[in-house]
Coordinates of C-alpha atoms in Angstrom, one line a residue:
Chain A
X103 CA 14.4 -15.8 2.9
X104 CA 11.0 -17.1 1.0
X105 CA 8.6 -13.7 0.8
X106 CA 5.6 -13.2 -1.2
X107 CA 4.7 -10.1 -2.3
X108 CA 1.9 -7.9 -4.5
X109 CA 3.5 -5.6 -7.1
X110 CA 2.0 -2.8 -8.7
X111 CA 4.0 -0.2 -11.0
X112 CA 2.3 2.9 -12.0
X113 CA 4.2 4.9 -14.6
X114 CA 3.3 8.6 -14.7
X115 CA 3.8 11.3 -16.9
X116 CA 3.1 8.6 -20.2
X117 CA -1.0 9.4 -20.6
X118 CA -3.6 7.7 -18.8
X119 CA -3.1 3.9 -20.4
X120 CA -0.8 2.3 -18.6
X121 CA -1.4 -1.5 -19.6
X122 CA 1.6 -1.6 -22.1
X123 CA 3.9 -0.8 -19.2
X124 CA 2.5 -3.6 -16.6
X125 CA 2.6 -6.2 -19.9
X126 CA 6.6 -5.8 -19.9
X127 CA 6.8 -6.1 -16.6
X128 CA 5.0 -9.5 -16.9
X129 CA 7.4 -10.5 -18.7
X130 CA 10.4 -9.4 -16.4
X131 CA 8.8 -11.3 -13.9
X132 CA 8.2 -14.4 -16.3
X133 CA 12.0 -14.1 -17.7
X134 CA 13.2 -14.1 -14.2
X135 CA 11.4 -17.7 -13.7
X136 CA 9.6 -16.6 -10.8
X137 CA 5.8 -18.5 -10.2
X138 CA 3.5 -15.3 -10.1
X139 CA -0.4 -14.5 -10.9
X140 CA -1.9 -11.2 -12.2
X141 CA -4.8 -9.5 -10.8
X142 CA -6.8 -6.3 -11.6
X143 CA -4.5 -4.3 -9.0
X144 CA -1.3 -5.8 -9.0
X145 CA 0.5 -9.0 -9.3
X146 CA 1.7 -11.6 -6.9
X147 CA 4.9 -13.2 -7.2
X148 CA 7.1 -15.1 -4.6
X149 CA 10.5 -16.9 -4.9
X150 CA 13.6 -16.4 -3.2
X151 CA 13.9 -12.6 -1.3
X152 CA 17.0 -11.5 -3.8
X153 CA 15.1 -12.9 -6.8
X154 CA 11.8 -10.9 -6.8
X155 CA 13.5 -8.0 -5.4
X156 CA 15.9 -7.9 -8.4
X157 CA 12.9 -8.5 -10.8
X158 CA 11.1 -5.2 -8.8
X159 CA 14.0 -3.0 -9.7
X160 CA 14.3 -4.5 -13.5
X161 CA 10.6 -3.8 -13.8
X162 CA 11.5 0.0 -12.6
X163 CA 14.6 0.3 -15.4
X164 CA 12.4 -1.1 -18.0
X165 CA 9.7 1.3 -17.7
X166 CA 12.1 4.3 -17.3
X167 CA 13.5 2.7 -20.6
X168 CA 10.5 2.8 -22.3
X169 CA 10.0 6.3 -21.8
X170 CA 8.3 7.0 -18.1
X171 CA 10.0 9.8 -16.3
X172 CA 8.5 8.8 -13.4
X173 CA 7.3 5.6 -11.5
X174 CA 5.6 4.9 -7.9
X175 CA 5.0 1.4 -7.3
X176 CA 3.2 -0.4 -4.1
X177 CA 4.4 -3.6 -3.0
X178 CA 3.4 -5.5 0.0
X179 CA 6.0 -7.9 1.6
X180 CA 5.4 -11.1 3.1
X181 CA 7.6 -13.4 5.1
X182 CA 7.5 -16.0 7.8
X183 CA 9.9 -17.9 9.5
X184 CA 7.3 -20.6 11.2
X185 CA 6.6 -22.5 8.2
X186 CA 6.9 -22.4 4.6
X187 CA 3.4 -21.0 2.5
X188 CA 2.8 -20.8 -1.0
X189 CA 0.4 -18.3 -2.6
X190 CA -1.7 -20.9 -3.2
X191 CA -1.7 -22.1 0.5
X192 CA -2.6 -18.7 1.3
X193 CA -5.9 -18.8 -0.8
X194 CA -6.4 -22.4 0.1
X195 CA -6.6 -22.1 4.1
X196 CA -9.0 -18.7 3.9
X197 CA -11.4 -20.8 1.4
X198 CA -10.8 -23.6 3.8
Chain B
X251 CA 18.9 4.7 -9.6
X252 CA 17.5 7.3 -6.3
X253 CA 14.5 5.7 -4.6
X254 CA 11.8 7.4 -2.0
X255 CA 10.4 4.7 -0.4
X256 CA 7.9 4.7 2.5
X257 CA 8.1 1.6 4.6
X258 CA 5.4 0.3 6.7
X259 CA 6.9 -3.0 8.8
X260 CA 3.9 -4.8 11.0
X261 CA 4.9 -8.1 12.7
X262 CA 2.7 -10.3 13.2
X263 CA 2.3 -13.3 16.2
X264 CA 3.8 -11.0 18.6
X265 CA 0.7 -9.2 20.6
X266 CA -0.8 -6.0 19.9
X267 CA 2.2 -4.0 20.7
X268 CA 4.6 -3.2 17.9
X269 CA 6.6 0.0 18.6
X270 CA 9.6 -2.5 19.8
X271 CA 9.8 -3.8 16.5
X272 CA 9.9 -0.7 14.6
X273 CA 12.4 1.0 17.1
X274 CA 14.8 -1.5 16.1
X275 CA 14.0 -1.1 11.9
X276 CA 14.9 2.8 12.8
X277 CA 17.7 1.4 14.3
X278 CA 18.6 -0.3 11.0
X279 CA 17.8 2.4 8.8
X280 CA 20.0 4.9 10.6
X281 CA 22.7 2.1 10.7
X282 CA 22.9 2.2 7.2
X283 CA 23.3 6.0 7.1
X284 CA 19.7 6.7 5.0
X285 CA 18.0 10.2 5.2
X286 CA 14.6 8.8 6.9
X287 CA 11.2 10.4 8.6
X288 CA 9.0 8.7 10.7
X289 CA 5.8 9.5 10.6
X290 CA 2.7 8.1 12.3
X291 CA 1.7 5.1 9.8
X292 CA 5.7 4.0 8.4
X293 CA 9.0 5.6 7.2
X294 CA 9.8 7.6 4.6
X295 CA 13.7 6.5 3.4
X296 CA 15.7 8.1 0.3
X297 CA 18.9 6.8 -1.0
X298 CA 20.4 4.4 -3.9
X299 CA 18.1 1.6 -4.6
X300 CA 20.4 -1.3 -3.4
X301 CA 21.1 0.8 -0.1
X302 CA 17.3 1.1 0.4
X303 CA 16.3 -2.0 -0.2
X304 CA 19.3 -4.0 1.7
X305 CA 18.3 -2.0 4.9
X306 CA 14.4 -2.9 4.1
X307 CA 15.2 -6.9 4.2
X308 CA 17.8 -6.3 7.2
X309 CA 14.6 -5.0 8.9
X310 CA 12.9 -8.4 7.9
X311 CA 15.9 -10.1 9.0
X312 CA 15.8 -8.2 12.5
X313 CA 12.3 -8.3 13.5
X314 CA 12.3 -12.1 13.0
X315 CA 15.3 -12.2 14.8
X316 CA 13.9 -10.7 17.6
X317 CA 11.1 -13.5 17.6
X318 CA 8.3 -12.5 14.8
X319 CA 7.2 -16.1 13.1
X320 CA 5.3 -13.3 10.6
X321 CA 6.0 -10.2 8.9
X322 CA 3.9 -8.2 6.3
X323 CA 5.2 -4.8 4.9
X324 CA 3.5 -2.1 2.6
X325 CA 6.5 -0.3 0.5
X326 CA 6.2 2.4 -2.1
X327 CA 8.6 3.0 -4.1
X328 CA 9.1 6.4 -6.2
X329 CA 11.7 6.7 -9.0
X330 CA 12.3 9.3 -11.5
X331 CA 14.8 9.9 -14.6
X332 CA 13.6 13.7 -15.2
X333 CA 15.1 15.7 -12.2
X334 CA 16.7 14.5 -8.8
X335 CA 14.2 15.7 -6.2
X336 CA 14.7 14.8 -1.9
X337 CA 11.8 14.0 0.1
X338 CA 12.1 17.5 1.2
X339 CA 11.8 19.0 -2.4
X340 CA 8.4 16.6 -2.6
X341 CA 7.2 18.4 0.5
X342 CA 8.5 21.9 -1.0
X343 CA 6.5 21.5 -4.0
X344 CA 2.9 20.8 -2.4
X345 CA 3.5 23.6 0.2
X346 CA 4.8 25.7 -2.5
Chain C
X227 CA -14.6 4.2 14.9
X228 CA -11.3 6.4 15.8
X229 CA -9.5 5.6 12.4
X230 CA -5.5 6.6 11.7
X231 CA -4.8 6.5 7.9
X232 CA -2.1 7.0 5.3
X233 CA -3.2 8.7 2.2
X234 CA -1.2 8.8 -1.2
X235 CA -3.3 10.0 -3.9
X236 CA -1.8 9.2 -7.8
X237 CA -3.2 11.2 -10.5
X238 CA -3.3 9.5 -14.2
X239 CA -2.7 11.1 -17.1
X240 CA -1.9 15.2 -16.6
X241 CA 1.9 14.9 -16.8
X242 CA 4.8 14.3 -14.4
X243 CA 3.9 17.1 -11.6
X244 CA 1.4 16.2 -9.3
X245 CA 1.9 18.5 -6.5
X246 CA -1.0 20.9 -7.4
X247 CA -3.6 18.1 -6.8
X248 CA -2.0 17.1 -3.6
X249 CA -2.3 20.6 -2.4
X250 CA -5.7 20.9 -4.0
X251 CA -6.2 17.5 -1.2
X252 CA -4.3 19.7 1.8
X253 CA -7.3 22.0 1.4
X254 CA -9.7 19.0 1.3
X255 CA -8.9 17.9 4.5
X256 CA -8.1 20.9 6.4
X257 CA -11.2 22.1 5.5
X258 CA -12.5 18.6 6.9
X259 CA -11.4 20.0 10.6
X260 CA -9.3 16.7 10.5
X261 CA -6.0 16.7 12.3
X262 CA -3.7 15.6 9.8
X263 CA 0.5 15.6 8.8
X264 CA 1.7 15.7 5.7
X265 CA 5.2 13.8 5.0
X266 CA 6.9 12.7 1.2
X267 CA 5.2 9.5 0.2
X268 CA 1.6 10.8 1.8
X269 CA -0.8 12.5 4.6
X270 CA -1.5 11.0 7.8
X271 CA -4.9 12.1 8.8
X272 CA -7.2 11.0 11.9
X273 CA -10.6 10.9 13.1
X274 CA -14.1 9.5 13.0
X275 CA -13.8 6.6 10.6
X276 CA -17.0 8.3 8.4
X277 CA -15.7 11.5 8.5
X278 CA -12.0 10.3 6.9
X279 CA -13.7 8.3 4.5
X280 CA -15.5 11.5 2.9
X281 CA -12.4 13.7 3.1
X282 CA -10.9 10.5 1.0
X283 CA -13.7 10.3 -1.5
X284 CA -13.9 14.5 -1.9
X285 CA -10.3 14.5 -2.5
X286 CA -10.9 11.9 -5.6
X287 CA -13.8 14.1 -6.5
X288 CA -12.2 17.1 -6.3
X289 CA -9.0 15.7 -8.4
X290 CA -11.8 14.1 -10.9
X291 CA -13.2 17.9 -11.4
X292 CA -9.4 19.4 -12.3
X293 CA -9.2 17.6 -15.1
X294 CA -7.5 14.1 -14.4
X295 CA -9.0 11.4 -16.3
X296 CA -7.7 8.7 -13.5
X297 CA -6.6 8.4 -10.1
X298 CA -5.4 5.6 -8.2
X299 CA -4.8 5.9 -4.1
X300 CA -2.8 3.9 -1.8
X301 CA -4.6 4.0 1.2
X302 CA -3.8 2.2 5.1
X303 CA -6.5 2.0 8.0
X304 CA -5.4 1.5 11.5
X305 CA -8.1 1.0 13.8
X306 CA -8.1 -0.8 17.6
X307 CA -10.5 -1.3 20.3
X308 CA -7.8 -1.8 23.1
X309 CA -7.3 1.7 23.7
X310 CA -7.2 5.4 22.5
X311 CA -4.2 6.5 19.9
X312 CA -3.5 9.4 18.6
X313 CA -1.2 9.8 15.7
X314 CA 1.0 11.2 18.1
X315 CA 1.1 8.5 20.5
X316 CA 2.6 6.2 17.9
X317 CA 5.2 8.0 17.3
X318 CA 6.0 8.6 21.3
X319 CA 5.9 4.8 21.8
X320 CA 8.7 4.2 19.2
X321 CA 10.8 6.8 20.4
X322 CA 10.4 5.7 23.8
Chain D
X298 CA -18.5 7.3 -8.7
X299 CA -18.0 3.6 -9.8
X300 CA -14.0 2.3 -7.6
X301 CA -12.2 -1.0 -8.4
X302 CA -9.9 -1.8 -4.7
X303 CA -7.8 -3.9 -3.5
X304 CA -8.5 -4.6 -0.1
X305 CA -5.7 -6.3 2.4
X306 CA -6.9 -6.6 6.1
X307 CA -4.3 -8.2 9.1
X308 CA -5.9 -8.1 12.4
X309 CA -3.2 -8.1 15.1
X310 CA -3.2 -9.5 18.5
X311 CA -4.8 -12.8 17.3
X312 CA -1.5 -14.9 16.7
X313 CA 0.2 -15.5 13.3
X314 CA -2.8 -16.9 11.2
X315 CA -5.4 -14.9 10.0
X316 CA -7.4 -16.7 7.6
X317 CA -10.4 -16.9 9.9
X318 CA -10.6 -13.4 9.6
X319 CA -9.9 -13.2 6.3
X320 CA -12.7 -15.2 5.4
X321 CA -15.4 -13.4 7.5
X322 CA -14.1 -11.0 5.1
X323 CA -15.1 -12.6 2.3
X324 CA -18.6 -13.4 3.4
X325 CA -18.9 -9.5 4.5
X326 CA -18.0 -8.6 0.8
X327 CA -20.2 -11.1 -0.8
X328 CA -22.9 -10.7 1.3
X329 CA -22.5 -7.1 -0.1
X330 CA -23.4 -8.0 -3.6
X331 CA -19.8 -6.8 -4.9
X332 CA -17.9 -8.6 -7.3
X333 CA -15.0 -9.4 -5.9
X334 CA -12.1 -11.9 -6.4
X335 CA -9.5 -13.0 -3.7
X336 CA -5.9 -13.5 -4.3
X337 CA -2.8 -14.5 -2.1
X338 CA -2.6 -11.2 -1.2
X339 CA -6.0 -9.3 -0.9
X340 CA -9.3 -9.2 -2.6
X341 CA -9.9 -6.9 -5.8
X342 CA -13.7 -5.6 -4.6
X343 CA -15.3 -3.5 -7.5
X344 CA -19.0 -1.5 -7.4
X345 CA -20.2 2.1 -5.9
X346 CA -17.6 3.7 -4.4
X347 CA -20.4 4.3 -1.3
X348 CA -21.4 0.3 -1.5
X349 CA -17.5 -0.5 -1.4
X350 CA -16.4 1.5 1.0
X351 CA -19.7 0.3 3.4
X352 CA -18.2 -2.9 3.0
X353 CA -15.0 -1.9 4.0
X354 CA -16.2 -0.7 7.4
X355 CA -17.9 -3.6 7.9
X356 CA -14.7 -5.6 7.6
X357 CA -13.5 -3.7 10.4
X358 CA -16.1 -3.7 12.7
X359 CA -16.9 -7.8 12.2
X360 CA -13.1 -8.8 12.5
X361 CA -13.0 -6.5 15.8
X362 CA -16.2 -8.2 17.1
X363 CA -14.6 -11.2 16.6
X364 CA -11.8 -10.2 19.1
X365 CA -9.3 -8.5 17.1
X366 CA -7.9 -5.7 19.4
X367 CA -6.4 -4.2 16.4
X368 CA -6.5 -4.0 12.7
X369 CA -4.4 -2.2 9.7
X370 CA -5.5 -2.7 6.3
X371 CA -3.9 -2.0 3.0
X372 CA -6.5 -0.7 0.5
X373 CA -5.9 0.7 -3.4
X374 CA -8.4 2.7 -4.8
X375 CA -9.0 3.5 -8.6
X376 CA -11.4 5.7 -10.1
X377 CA -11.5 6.9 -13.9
X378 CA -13.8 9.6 -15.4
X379 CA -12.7 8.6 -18.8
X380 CA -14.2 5.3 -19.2
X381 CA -15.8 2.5 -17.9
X382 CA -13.7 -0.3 -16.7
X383 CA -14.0 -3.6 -14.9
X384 CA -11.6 -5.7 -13.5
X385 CA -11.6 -8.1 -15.8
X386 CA -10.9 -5.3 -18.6
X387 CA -7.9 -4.3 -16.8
X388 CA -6.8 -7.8 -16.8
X389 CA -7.7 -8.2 -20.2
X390 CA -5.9 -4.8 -21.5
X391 CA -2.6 -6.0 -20.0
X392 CA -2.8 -9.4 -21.8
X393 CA -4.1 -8.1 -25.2

């Protein structure tokens, strides 16, 4: 199962900067070889359902690692079963 | 690693009328023996991580089993390495 | 517009506990005269699509003037124009 | 009180694509005046919170008018009384 989804980690409890945090998860997601594109709220990635959903809980260790007590993250889900659609043929058929 | 998640499953390409679909992802969720509340706008889960998250894509799996071409799901995700705390402790501590 | 929403509100940078700002956002919206539950991962609250909006923006206001620096909210809108729902309802139907 | 969002609207009860309504989205925001940029998985819309949220509204009540029986939207909200911020400095922060 293909899914696309938007990802955004919030670590509390570390101060009101949070950019270092969301810069190692970039690269989780890049390490894990999944296509993805940061935005000013979140990131999108997409790839295989088992993939991005192990990358989501490495993001979740790696911030507790770095010294986060606590974490709440949003993520939106996305899958289809009537075709296949990238994140770019998402963008593509709105600015159609 | 303990998750409180609260997951909001909409199908899409099936008419206006959802509840069916959700039924069934309570179904799921109780199937895979998860504290949960439903509440009027998703479901809040607790649990291990991998426990949570297997029964969240075996709701994807369901609903487009049950005939939705298109899913999209809103999912927060709340982890903590200070002190265990229940979705009842959460509530506990705003009423409090 | 008759709105149902779901209202997690994330305050930046005063530490891991949070709960005294989401109880200082209880008051906010009871004081509102909207109907409103409260579960672990947020508040469901309905009503006049103006007057949620305000109880939304006083709550960041009123979090602003305690002292946090930041806030970020997770926030769904249902609306429809088929027929009337209460938060209530949606529940019923999925029991059904 | 200046908000950067991300904004995520699915009409159902219109089939499985959405991009129509999607992009009478985008028009609503631009016409609007907001800065905004669309991803695979929601707009980022940034100005007064009043101006945004306007906008917002005005989402739902065109993409209902244009036969949507129902709508849920995802929406994330950030406000920050410590600084000024764009969206393109939060991008930029992360990167640096």
């Amino acid at each position: 199962m293909h899914v696309i989804v938007d990802f955004c980690i919030v670590p509390l409890g570390v101060g009101v900067s949070v950019s270092a945090y969301v810069s190692a998860c970039q690269r989780v997601i890049r390490d894990a070889g999944l296509d993805h594109h940061m935005h000013a709220y979140g990131t999108n990635i997409e790839g295989p359902w088992d993939d991005v959903m192990a990358a989501v809980k490495r993001c979740h260790e790696e911030v507790h690692a770095m010294g986060a007590p606590r974490i709440t993250t949003t993520l939106k889900l996305g899958t289809r079963t009537d075709r296949d659609q990238s994140m770019q043929d998402k963008i593509d058929s709105v600015n159609a």
